[in-house]
Structure formats: structure tokens, C-alpha cells
Amino acid sequence: MTIDIGRFGEAPGPDVEAPGDNPGQEQKPPELVYGSAEEFLHEQLLPTYVRDVDGRAAKWCLEWYFHPEAVSRVEALWRSWEHLRLDGATGISVWFRDHADHHMGVLLDPRGPFYKCDMQKHRDPEHLEPKKAPAGWFPDVRTIPA
């Protein structure tokens, strides 16, 4: 039996030169498999990272894109996947261990970014509203001479 792991195992196309093929020439970056974090989520992540999302042990919001943390984490998962897919030896393992398991654990956590939502209804998350620190406590390092 063969298990489909999506498009992770695809090698770079013929347009990608191996390092050292043409010294002194600028190398073309590998072509992306997915054009956006949303495409990656629908085509790769959710079909391969299957969990029982019952609202008690795991939560998801069908309108995940209204949650800034979720968008940021899905974007991070997509970008790391695009990079690590090129490592045919351990890339998939590293991606699952260091990226998918970590971020999906946070996203699916009942106390995570979807804590107010249920499978039928999105509810806007409550944003933290911290006070500004007293002036001078956090100077803008961009204005400090090197």
C-alpha cells in the first residue's frame, strides 16, 4: 500500500540548477509548488495532516483567515514546506517535527486562536490591548548609531 504524502516528495524541476553547476552565474530560485498559503492549506496541509476536530480535543475555524495568528502560522508552514521539500533526505521529517507538529498543535489547541469558534460559527478573537511602556524603556534601535 502506498500512502500519498501530497507533493512534498517532488524534486525540483529541470529549471533549477544544482549548486556549483555554473560558478559565477546567479542561480534561479526553485519554483514554488503553491502560489499562496491558502492554496497550500487546501491542497497539501489539511489533506495530509488529518485530525479529529471535535471541538473538545481539537478546534478549527472554517473562517480561519479571520484569525491573524492562524494566517501567520499557515504562512510559516507554507514557506517552511516550500524550502524543506527540496531536501530529499530528511526534509519531510524535519518539516513535520519542527513545523507542522508545532504549529498545528497550537492552531488546533482548544485554547488556541480558534478558542471562541465552533465548527458552525466564526467568532472574532479578542485582541490583547496592552499599555504602552513608559517613554525610553524600548528605544528604537534603528535610530541608534552602529
C-alpha positions as a Python dict, from the first residue, in 0.01 Angstrom:
ca = {
    (1, 'M'): (0, 0, 0),
    (2, 'T'): (134, 342, -91),
    (3, 'I'): (33, 645, 111),
    (4, 'D'): (5, 972, -78),
    (5, 'I'): (204, 1239, 103),
    (6, 'G'): (100, 1509, -137),
    (7, 'R'): (356, 1699, -336),
    (8, 'F'): (630, 1700, -73),
    (9, 'G'): (847, 1443, -241),
    (10, 'E'): (864, 1621, -575),
    (11, 'A'): (1216, 1703, -680),
    (12, 'P'): (1293, 2046, -820),
    (13, 'G'): (1217, 2079, -1188),
    (14, 'P'): (1480, 2088, -1465),
    (15, 'D'): (1488, 2469, -1444),
    (16, 'V'): (1659, 2450, -1103),
    (17, 'E'): (2035, 2425, -1126),
    (18, 'A'): (2232, 2231, -869),
    (19, 'P'): (2478, 2438, -663),
    (20, 'G'): (2811, 2460, -841),
    (21, 'D'): (2673, 2382, -1191),
    (22, 'N'): (2764, 2726, -1323),
    (23, 'P'): (3007, 2904, -1091),
    (24, 'G'): (2979, 3281, -1107),
    (25, 'Q'): (2627, 3269, -1252),
    (26, 'E'): (2329, 3371, -1046),
    (27, 'Q'): (2113, 3070, -961),
    (28, 'K'): (1741, 3081, -1019),
    (29, 'P'): (1541, 3013, -705),
    (30, 'P'): (1329, 2697, -721),
    (31, 'E'): (976, 2747, -850),
    (32, 'L'): (709, 2740, -579),
    (33, 'V'): (468, 2447, -580),
    (34, 'Y'): (189, 2656, -426),
    (35, 'G'): (112, 3018, -505),
    (36, 'S'): (-28, 3113, -164),
    (37, 'A'): (-67, 2998, 194),
    (38, 'E'): (-436, 2933, 128),
    (39, 'E'): (-365, 2708, -170),
    (40, 'F'): (-107, 2522, 41),
    (41, 'L'): (-359, 2481, 326),
    (42, 'H'): (-626, 2332, 97),
    (43, 'E'): (-404, 2126, -132),
    (44, 'Q'): (-128, 1998, 98),
    (45, 'L'): (-164, 2070, 469),
    (46, 'L'): (-521, 1973, 554),
    (47, 'P'): (-536, 1667, 326),
    (48, 'T'): (-218, 1524, 485),
    (49, 'Y'): (-248, 1649, 845),
    (50, 'V'): (-573, 1479, 940),
    (51, 'R'): (-704, 1506, 1295),
    (52, 'D'): (-1040, 1452, 1464),
    (53, 'V'): (-1156, 1808, 1521),
    (54, 'D'): (-1438, 1763, 1769),
    (55, 'G'): (-1426, 2099, 1946),
    (56, 'R'): (-1310, 1942, 2272),
    (57, 'A'): (-966, 1796, 2200),
    (58, 'A'): (-910, 2000, 1884),
    (59, 'K'): (-1069, 2311, 1732),
    (60, 'W'): (-1067, 2469, 1388),
    (61, 'C'): (-1250, 2766, 1242),
    (62, 'L'): (-1390, 2734, 892),
    (63, 'E'): (-1313, 3104, 852),
    (64, 'W'): (-955, 3062, 970),
    (65, 'Y'): (-843, 3360, 760),
    (66, 'F'): (-1011, 3599, 1008),
    (67, 'H'): (-761, 3493, 1274),
    (68, 'P'): (-430, 3683, 1233),
    (69, 'E'): (-235, 3423, 1430),
    (70, 'A'): (-369, 3142, 1216),
    (71, 'V'): (-285, 3328, 894),
    (72, 'S'): (69, 3390, 1018),
    (73, 'R'): (118, 3027, 1122),
    (74, 'V'): (-22, 2886, 796),
    (75, 'E'): (206, 3124, 606),
    (76, 'A'): (504, 2997, 811),
    (77, 'L'): (403, 2636, 744),
    (78, 'W'): (378, 2704, 371),
    (79, 'R'): (712, 2884, 345),
    (80, 'S'): (897, 2621, 550),
    (81, 'W'): (736, 2343, 343),
    (82, 'E'): (846, 2507, 16),
    (83, 'H'): (1202, 2525, 149),
    (84, 'L'): (1226, 2181, 310),
    (85, 'R'): (1059, 1993, 23),
    (86, 'L'): (1383, 2039, -167),
    (87, 'D'): (1570, 1822, 86),
    (88, 'G'): (1501, 1471, -39),
    (89, 'A'): (1675, 1305, 255),
    (90, 'T'): (1519, 1445, 573),
    (91, 'G'): (1311, 1743, 462),
    (92, 'I'): (971, 1585, 523),
    (93, 'S'): (1072, 1463, 868),
    (94, 'V'): (1217, 1800, 967),
    (95, 'W'): (909, 1980, 838),
    (96, 'F'): (669, 1760, 1035),
    (97, 'R'): (879, 1763, 1353),
    (98, 'D'): (983, 2127, 1361),
    (99, 'H'): (699, 2299, 1179),
    (100, 'A'): (374, 2107, 1122),
    (101, 'D'): (352, 1935, 1459),
    (102, 'H'): (441, 2254, 1643),
    (103, 'H'): (215, 2499, 1459),
    (104, 'M'): (-77, 2261, 1410),
    (105, 'G'): (-63, 2172, 1780),
    (106, 'V'): (-104, 2540, 1861),
    (107, 'L'): (-369, 2601, 1594),
    (108, 'L'): (-581, 2300, 1692),
    (109, 'D'): (-548, 2354, 2067),
    (110, 'P'): (-891, 2423, 2221),
    (111, 'R'): (-733, 2727, 2390),
    (112, 'G'): (-558, 2833, 2068),
    (113, 'P'): (-658, 3102, 1820),
    (114, 'F'): (-996, 2940, 1747),
    (115, 'Y'): (-1099, 2914, 2113),
    (116, 'K'): (-1419, 3118, 2062),
    (117, 'C'): (-1526, 2947, 1740),
    (118, 'D'): (-1709, 2626, 1675),
    (119, 'M'): (-1745, 2425, 1356),
    (120, 'Q'): (-2057, 2618, 1253),
    (121, 'K'): (-1977, 2976, 1355),
    (122, 'H'): (-1677, 3207, 1348),
    (123, 'R'): (-1640, 3447, 1640),
    (124, 'D'): (-1385, 3725, 1624),
    (125, 'P'): (-1090, 3670, 1857),
    (126, 'E'): (-1032, 3912, 2140),
    (127, 'H'): (-709, 4102, 2086),
    (128, 'L'): (-480, 4190, 2373),
    (129, 'E'): (-473, 4563, 2436),
    (130, 'P'): (-150, 4625, 2629),
    (131, 'K'): (-49, 4963, 2762),
    (132, 'K'): (249, 5139, 2607),
    (133, 'A'): (565, 5121, 2818),
    (134, 'P'): (699, 5445, 2966),
    (135, 'A'): (897, 5659, 2721),
    (136, 'G'): (1257, 5548, 2679),
    (137, 'W'): (1214, 5191, 2801),
    (138, 'F'): (1230, 5048, 2449),
    (139, 'P'): (1433, 5284, 2232),
    (140, 'D'): (1403, 5248, 1855),
    (141, 'V'): (1725, 5060, 1770),
    (142, 'R'): (1702, 5182, 1411),
    (143, 'T'): (1792, 5530, 1533),
    (144, 'I'): (2093, 5427, 1743),
    (145, 'P'): (2424, 5468, 1552),
    (146, 'A'): (2610, 5142, 1498),
}
